[in-house]
Amino acid sequence: MQQPQDPPATGRPAPTEGAARVAPQRGPGAVGGGVGGAAGEAAAGGEATAVGRLAGTVERLRLELERAQAHSAGRAVVEMGVGVLVERLRCGPTEAAGQLESLAEQAGVSTLALAADLVNQAAADEISALARAFVEGTAVPPEEPAAPAEPVAVRLRSTEADALAGGDAAAAARAMLDHALRPLGVAAVAVWAAHPDLSLSLAGSAGFHEEEARRWRHVPPGVPTPARRALDERAPVGYPTLAEASLPSVGQHEIRGGRLAVPAGKGGRLIGVLELCWHEELPEQSQPLQRQFEALAEVAAATLESAGGRGPSAPEAADAQFDELRRLTDGLFDPCMVLRVAPEGEDGPPPFVIRHVNPAFVDFAGRPTGAITGARLLEAYPLAAEPGGLAEKVEHVFATGEPFRTPDLRLAALVDGVPLVTRARVSISRHGSHLAVVWRLDDGTPRVARLLQHAQRLGRIGGFEEDLRTRRIAWNDTLFELHGLPPTARPIALDQLPEHAHPDDRQAIGRFLRTLLHHHRPASTAFRLQRADGVTRHIRVVAEPVHEPGSGLRTVRGAYQDISAQHWTEVALAATRDQLAQSEQQAAERSRLALQLQHAIMPPANGPLDLPDLRVGVRYRPAEKGHLVGGDWYDALPLPSGDVLLCVGDVAGHGIEAATGMVALRNALRGLAATGAGPAQLLGWLNSVTHHLTDNVTATAVCGLYRPGSRRLRWARAGHPPPVLLRAGRATTLPQLGGILLGAVDQAEYEEGELVLEPGDQLVMYTDGLIERRDESLQASLAGLMALAEQAGGASAGGTDGLEEHLDHLLRYSSADTDDDTCLVGIAVR
């Protein structure tokens, strides 16, 4: 994968160069003096300069090493961020790296900070939850140490990447101290590995002298230390000062301040302790700081688990017989584990401890070898205790010394609380005080186990099993995360679930428990989980009773699933549907009002209108889409002066605004026409009305005044298509008079034309919905209209008798395709 641009170093700020600190300062007096003094000073100055250069070189190399370590951790986080973008954008690594740099530059943050945010969103683990808590306002109180320049998410992600990349607890301790703990005032850190015999070993440390760490490499059982107390109490243990605690621990003579021991474990199983040391007294442990330390303890646990931190101690590794057996098993191609009897002298069957696994070992539950080595056989594989199972075969071989071989043995394990079963060829043999267990598994079994773990993680599903008689509860890691509890906390029993739920959901949980525990039937329910950290999660729980022959109900098993994201998605969709329905209802109401207003002003004509010397027919065709109520209007009105007002107009737009604009212009023109002014003057006045008295309305119009008796027609147009005259079977358009549309400017002048009509003439005034086409110009559309008018004139009876047929033909065979409403006025001269 091509690497993205290097992120900025996440280490401590670089001090000034060492050479500048130790270089000799020369004053004016250094120039004077005798020859001998000058020579001595020159020699001394040269020596000091050489020492300064050497010190500067050492300091520079140290800083470069720190930057390289920080850069390595930061680069790992950036690579994970690039991987997230590759999956989300479906692109290549190079393009994803470029997108990451571009997004970081646009957001004004570093590439490392943006990469950490992306990883937090995708991981949804303890570190990401901690980062969200800080972003949502869980800030560090004023009494705590000042927060470092880097965000909490960047520091913890860098620590996790550096620790896991180092591969051992020593590297993890250095990474935690450098990236996350030193800014909080921590002077040293120790990672302890816990062993089955209750002893401790110092798996890794940082901030202590090498001799001190060497003296504390092994702590025998029974020695009271802060780490031992944390393991016994299964909770963090803090002391204001180590001297007041009167407990021995590593660095007790050089770092005598506060101590904090945090248990490190997985799924309720403790495998070590993270111990933090201060020179000063232990600072106040607020919830944000506690969550940071718990997250770092999880990193330490992951390091111990992957590196086999629970492996055999140094004295045991020196056993010659064991070394010989280990070399033998390491050469096998089949998975093999070496068992020994635990040192405790317990009554009953001897407990066996998994002391070693060979390089070919594959756990059929998909767990790393570090989680197996050092654990008891029944701790790693509790289902091996079933009758005729692996534990029984191991005990028989150890007691009799007879080897055991079978081509088919049932092996079972719990994968995050879910039983996983496979079949294997097994061979068991005794070698002194040790047993060698060799098995050959189906190649697909570990892969299926890993797929199951990933499916549970991605689905935010956690499994559980509860023994109703012994009250023993098994949770997987996901359940601790869902409930906001550390891995060392005690699981919550089913009958305690109402205490952790929202009060409104307790009745639903009660019905769930009655169905499950009283009626002994599978049950499920959804509820709101109220966690101790104040976070509310929406959870679905599904459970079933496990009946045992002759003993009734003893065990309940099931799963919890975090459905918070699904819940909020459903809430958002419901709100969107409600908003959409409301918008549709409002739009339909507006269209209905606009249509009613349009019909009130322009009711459908009941046949032609008979006016002096004229017969006027009207056709109106609404738009095909009901919500597109337009602003087309017409008027044919005898005036007090004896003239007849003939006009057609079209207000721009659709809906209630267009309908109200049409009403305003039509009524305004009626009132202005009563003054006796000519058509050009009427349109000039109507333009001012449109510009000043309406809200951003524009319109086109044709206005004509017809004088009966003389049959003289005066007309003007404001950006409207010209009328079409049909005379003696020939169709022509009236001249294109000048005049802009109404409302565009404050003052406008319009050109006026005059025409003497003859008996039998037909004049058609229309809006653009009759002729407009998306693929033709206006001139082509007008030519098509004239051809259609001549065709309609030939088909109709002509004159006033054929006016209705003429209008119907024009409307029926119009070639317009804009889905606009159309107003058509036909005038026949008698």
mmCIF file of N, CA and C in Angstrom, residues 226-282:
data_model
loop_
_atom_site.group_PDB
_atom_site.id
_atom_site.type_symbol
_atom_site.label_atom_id
_atom_site.label_comp_id
_atom_site.label_asym_id
_atom_site.label_seq_id
_atom_site.Cartn_x
_atom_site.Cartn_y
_atom_site.Cartn_z
ATOM 1 N N PRO A 226 0.566 -3.222 45.463
ATOM 2 C CA PRO A 226 -0.613 -2.575 44.850
ATOM 3 C C PRO A 226 -1.217 -3.405 43.724
ATOM 4 N N ALA A 227 -0.362 -4.034 42.905
ATOM 5 C CA ALA A 227 -0.886 -4.854 41.809
ATOM 6 C C ALA A 227 -1.659 -6.059 42.341
ATOM 7 N N ARG A 228 -1.123 -6.695 43.427
ATOM 8 C CA ARG A 228 -1.806 -7.847 44.004
ATOM 9 C C ARG A 228 -3.154 -7.437 44.585
ATOM 10 N N ARG A 229 -3.216 -6.266 45.250
ATOM 11 C CA ARG A 229 -4.472 -5.783 45.810
ATOM 12 C C ARG A 229 -5.505 -5.535 44.703
ATOM 13 N N ALA A 230 -5.078 -4.960 43.561
ATOM 14 C CA ALA A 230 -6.007 -4.703 42.448
ATOM 15 C C ALA A 230 -6.563 -6.007 41.898
ATOM 16 N N LEU A 231 -5.727 -7.039 41.822
ATOM 17 C CA LEU A 231 -6.215 -8.329 41.338
ATOM 18 C C LEU A 231 -7.185 -8.958 42.329
ATOM 19 N N ASP A 232 -6.887 -8.858 43.622
ATOM 20 C CA ASP A 232 -7.766 -9.447 44.620
ATOM 21 C C ASP A 232 -9.120 -8.749 44.665
ATOM 22 N N GLU A 233 -9.129 -7.422 44.541
ATOM 23 C CA GLU A 233 -10.377 -6.665 44.608
ATOM 24 C C GLU A 233 -11.073 -6.542 43.256
ATOM 25 N N ARG A 234 -10.375 -6.938 42.154
ATOM 26 C CA ARG A 234 -10.926 -6.868 40.808
ATOM 27 C C ARG A 234 -11.402 -5.463 40.466
ATOM 28 N N ALA A 235 -10.687 -4.460 40.956
ATOM 29 C CA ALA A 235 -11.045 -3.061 40.723
ATOM 30 C C ALA A 235 -9.781 -2.209 40.875
ATOM 31 N N PRO A 236 -9.759 -1.004 40.286
ATOM 32 C CA PRO A 236 -8.601 -0.127 40.449
ATOM 33 C C PRO A 236 -8.371 0.229 41.918
ATOM 34 N N VAL A 237 -7.097 0.259 42.311
ATOM 35 C CA VAL A 237 -6.704 0.588 43.685
ATOM 36 C C VAL A 237 -5.703 1.735 43.609
ATOM 37 N N GLY A 238 -5.977 2.805 44.373
ATOM 38 C CA GLY A 238 -5.094 3.962 44.364
ATOM 39 C C GLY A 238 -4.615 4.311 45.759
ATOM 40 N N TYR A 239 -3.386 4.877 45.828
ATOM 41 C CA TYR A 239 -2.800 5.295 47.102
ATOM 42 C C TYR A 239 -2.226 6.693 46.917
ATOM 43 N N PRO A 240 -2.526 7.617 47.855
ATOM 44 C CA PRO A 240 -1.990 8.989 47.719
ATOM 45 C C PRO A 240 -0.472 8.995 47.578
ATOM 46 N N THR A 241 0.215 8.209 48.420
ATOM 47 C CA THR A 241 1.659 8.008 48.279
ATOM 48 C C THR A 241 1.969 6.565 48.608
ATOM 49 N N LEU A 242 3.050 6.054 48.022
ATOM 50 C CA LEU A 242 3.423 4.674 48.264
ATOM 51 C C LEU A 242 3.911 4.486 49.701
ATOM 52 N N ALA A 243 4.522 5.531 50.275
ATOM 53 C CA ALA A 243 5.012 5.422 51.656
ATOM 54 C C ALA A 243 3.848 5.259 52.633
ATOM 55 N N GLU A 244 2.744 6.007 52.435
ATOM 56 C CA GLU A 244 1.587 5.882 53.318
ATOM 57 C C GLU A 244 0.913 4.514 53.175
ATOM 58 N N ALA A 245 0.996 3.922 51.980
ATOM 59 C CA ALA A 245 0.368 2.619 51.770
ATOM 60 C C ALA A 245 1.099 1.497 52.472
ATOM 61 N N SER A 246 2.398 1.695 52.749
ATOM 62 C CA SER A 246 3.225 0.670 53.404
ATOM 63 C C SER A 246 3.221 -0.635 52.621
ATOM 64 N N LEU A 247 3.260 -0.505 51.281
ATOM 65 C CA LEU A 247 3.288 -1.661 50.404
ATOM 66 C C LEU A 247 4.530 -1.591 49.520
ATOM 67 N N PRO A 248 5.240 -2.703 49.373
ATOM 68 C CA PRO A 248 6.404 -2.671 48.476
ATOM 69 C C PRO A 248 5.963 -2.747 47.018
ATOM 70 N N SER A 249 6.779 -2.119 46.151
ATOM 71 C CA SER A 249 6.519 -2.198 44.717
ATOM 72 C C SER A 249 7.745 -1.692 43.975
ATOM 73 N N VAL A 250 7.752 -1.862 42.698
ATOM 74 C CA VAL A 250 8.880 -1.444 41.878
ATOM 75 C C VAL A 250 9.050 0.071 41.971
ATOM 76 N N GLY A 251 10.298 0.536 42.078
ATOM 77 C CA GLY A 251 10.579 1.970 42.146
ATOM 78 C C GLY A 251 10.195 2.614 43.451
ATOM 79 N N GLN A 252 10.108 1.846 44.542
ATOM 80 C CA GLN A 252 9.638 2.400 45.807
ATOM 81 C C GLN A 252 10.612 3.393 46.421
ATOM 82 N N HIS A 253 11.879 3.349 46.036
ATOM 83 C CA HIS A 253 12.853 4.279 46.594
ATOM 84 C C HIS A 253 13.063 5.516 45.717
ATOM 85 N N GLU A 254 12.814 5.429 44.436
ATOM 86 C CA GLU A 254 13.049 6.566 43.533
ATOM 87 C C GLU A 254 11.775 7.321 43.174
ATOM 88 N N ILE A 255 10.633 6.643 43.155
ATOM 89 C CA ILE A 255 9.351 7.303 42.840
ATOM 90 C C ILE A 255 8.408 6.980 43.987
ATOM 91 N N ARG A 256 8.323 7.892 44.949
ATOM 92 C CA ARG A 256 7.615 7.627 46.202
ATOM 93 C C ARG A 256 6.264 8.315 46.265
ATOM 94 N N GLY A 257 5.790 8.856 45.129
ATOM 95 C CA GLY A 257 4.503 9.556 45.124
ATOM 96 C C GLY A 257 3.321 8.610 44.995
ATOM 97 N N GLY A 258 2.243 9.096 44.345
ATOM 98 C CA GLY A 258 1.007 8.338 44.227
ATOM 99 C C GLY A 258 1.167 7.100 43.362
ATOM 100 N N ARG A 259 0.336 6.109 43.665
ATOM 101 C CA ARG A 259 0.319 4.864 42.893
ATOM 102 C C ARG A 259 -1.131 4.527 42.554
ATOM 103 N N LEU A 260 -1.320 4.013 41.319
ATOM 104 C CA LEU A 260 -2.637 3.541 40.882
ATOM 105 C C LEU A 260 -2.446 2.233 40.142
ATOM 106 N N ALA A 261 -3.142 1.189 40.595
ATOM 107 C CA ALA A 261 -3.071 -0.140 39.966
ATOM 108 C C ALA A 261 -4.429 -0.446 39.359
ATOM 109 N N VAL A 262 -4.456 -0.679 38.036
ATOM 110 C CA VAL A 262 -5.699 -0.921 37.291
ATOM 111 C C VAL A 262 -5.661 -2.342 36.743
ATOM 112 N N PRO A 263 -6.632 -3.200 37.096
ATOM 113 C CA PRO A 263 -6.631 -4.573 36.561
ATOM 114 C C PRO A 263 -6.788 -4.564 35.042
ATOM 115 N N ALA A 264 -6.105 -5.478 34.387
ATOM 116 C CA ALA A 264 -6.158 -5.610 32.932
ATOM 117 C C ALA A 264 -6.692 -6.991 32.620
ATOM 118 N N GLY A 265 -7.816 -7.044 31.894
ATOM 119 C CA GLY A 265 -8.402 -8.336 31.592
ATOM 120 C C GLY A 265 -9.267 -8.294 30.363
ATOM 121 N N LYS A 266 -9.793 -9.472 29.985
ATOM 122 C CA LYS A 266 -10.653 -9.644 28.831
ATOM 123 C C LYS A 266 -11.821 -10.538 29.227
ATOM 124 N N GLY A 267 -13.048 -10.016 29.019
ATOM 125 C CA GLY A 267 -14.219 -10.851 29.267
ATOM 126 C C GLY A 267 -14.358 -11.332 30.683
ATOM 127 N N GLY A 268 -13.965 -10.527 31.673
ATOM 128 C CA GLY A 268 -14.048 -10.931 33.061
ATOM 129 C C GLY A 268 -12.885 -11.763 33.548
ATOM 130 N N ARG A 269 -11.900 -12.069 32.702
ATOM 131 C CA ARG A 269 -10.734 -12.884 33.077
ATOM 132 C C ARG A 269 -9.535 -11.972 33.182
ATOM 133 N N LEU A 270 -8.998 -11.812 34.394
ATOM 134 C CA LEU A 270 -7.873 -10.922 34.627
ATOM 135 C C LEU A 270 -6.577 -11.613 34.244
ATOM 136 N N ILE A 271 -5.748 -10.911 33.482
ATOM 137 C CA ILE A 271 -4.468 -11.495 33.064
ATOM 138 C C ILE A 271 -3.294 -10.606 33.454
ATOM 139 N N GLY A 272 -3.541 -9.477 34.078
ATOM 140 C CA GLY A 272 -2.433 -8.610 34.467
ATOM 141 C C GLY A 272 -2.923 -7.353 35.144
ATOM 142 N N VAL A 273 -1.971 -6.444 35.401
ATOM 143 C CA VAL A 273 -2.252 -5.185 36.083
ATOM 144 C C VAL A 273 -1.411 -4.092 35.436
ATOM 145 N N LEU A 274 -2.006 -2.925 35.277
ATOM 146 C CA LEU A 274 -1.290 -1.737 34.829
ATOM 147 C C LEU A 274 -1.076 -0.834 36.045
ATOM 148 N N GLU A 275 0.193 -0.588 36.429
ATOM 149 C CA GLU A 275 0.514 0.223 37.601
ATOM 150 C C GLU A 275 1.134 1.543 37.145
ATOM 151 N N LEU A 276 0.573 2.659 37.625
ATOM 152 C CA LEU A 276 1.020 3.997 37.265
ATOM 153 C C LEU A 276 1.642 4.663 38.494
ATOM 154 N N CYS A 277 2.745 5.425 38.264
ATOM 155 C CA CYS A 277 3.509 6.013 39.360
ATOM 156 C C CYS A 277 3.674 7.511 39.125
ATOM 157 N N TRP A 278 3.485 8.304 40.200
ATOM 158 C CA TRP A 278 3.678 9.750 40.166
ATOM 159 C C TRP A 278 4.783 10.137 41.162
ATOM 160 N N HIS A 279 5.505 11.200 40.838
ATOM 161 C CA HIS A 279 6.439 11.771 41.811
ATOM 162 C C HIS A 279 5.675 12.506 42.909
ATOM 163 N N GLU A 280 4.585 13.156 42.560
ATOM 164 C CA GLU A 280 3.770 13.882 43.525
ATOM 165 C C GLU A 280 2.654 12.964 44.024
ATOM 166 N N GLU A 281 1.764 13.543 44.834
ATOM 167 C CA GLU A 281 0.632 12.762 45.321
ATOM 168 C C GLU A 281 -0.297 12.370 44.181
ATOM 169 N N LEU A 282 -1.050 11.329 44.418
ATOM 170 C CA LEU A 282 -1.981 10.830 43.410
ATOM 171 C C LEU A 282 -3.023 11.897 43.109
#
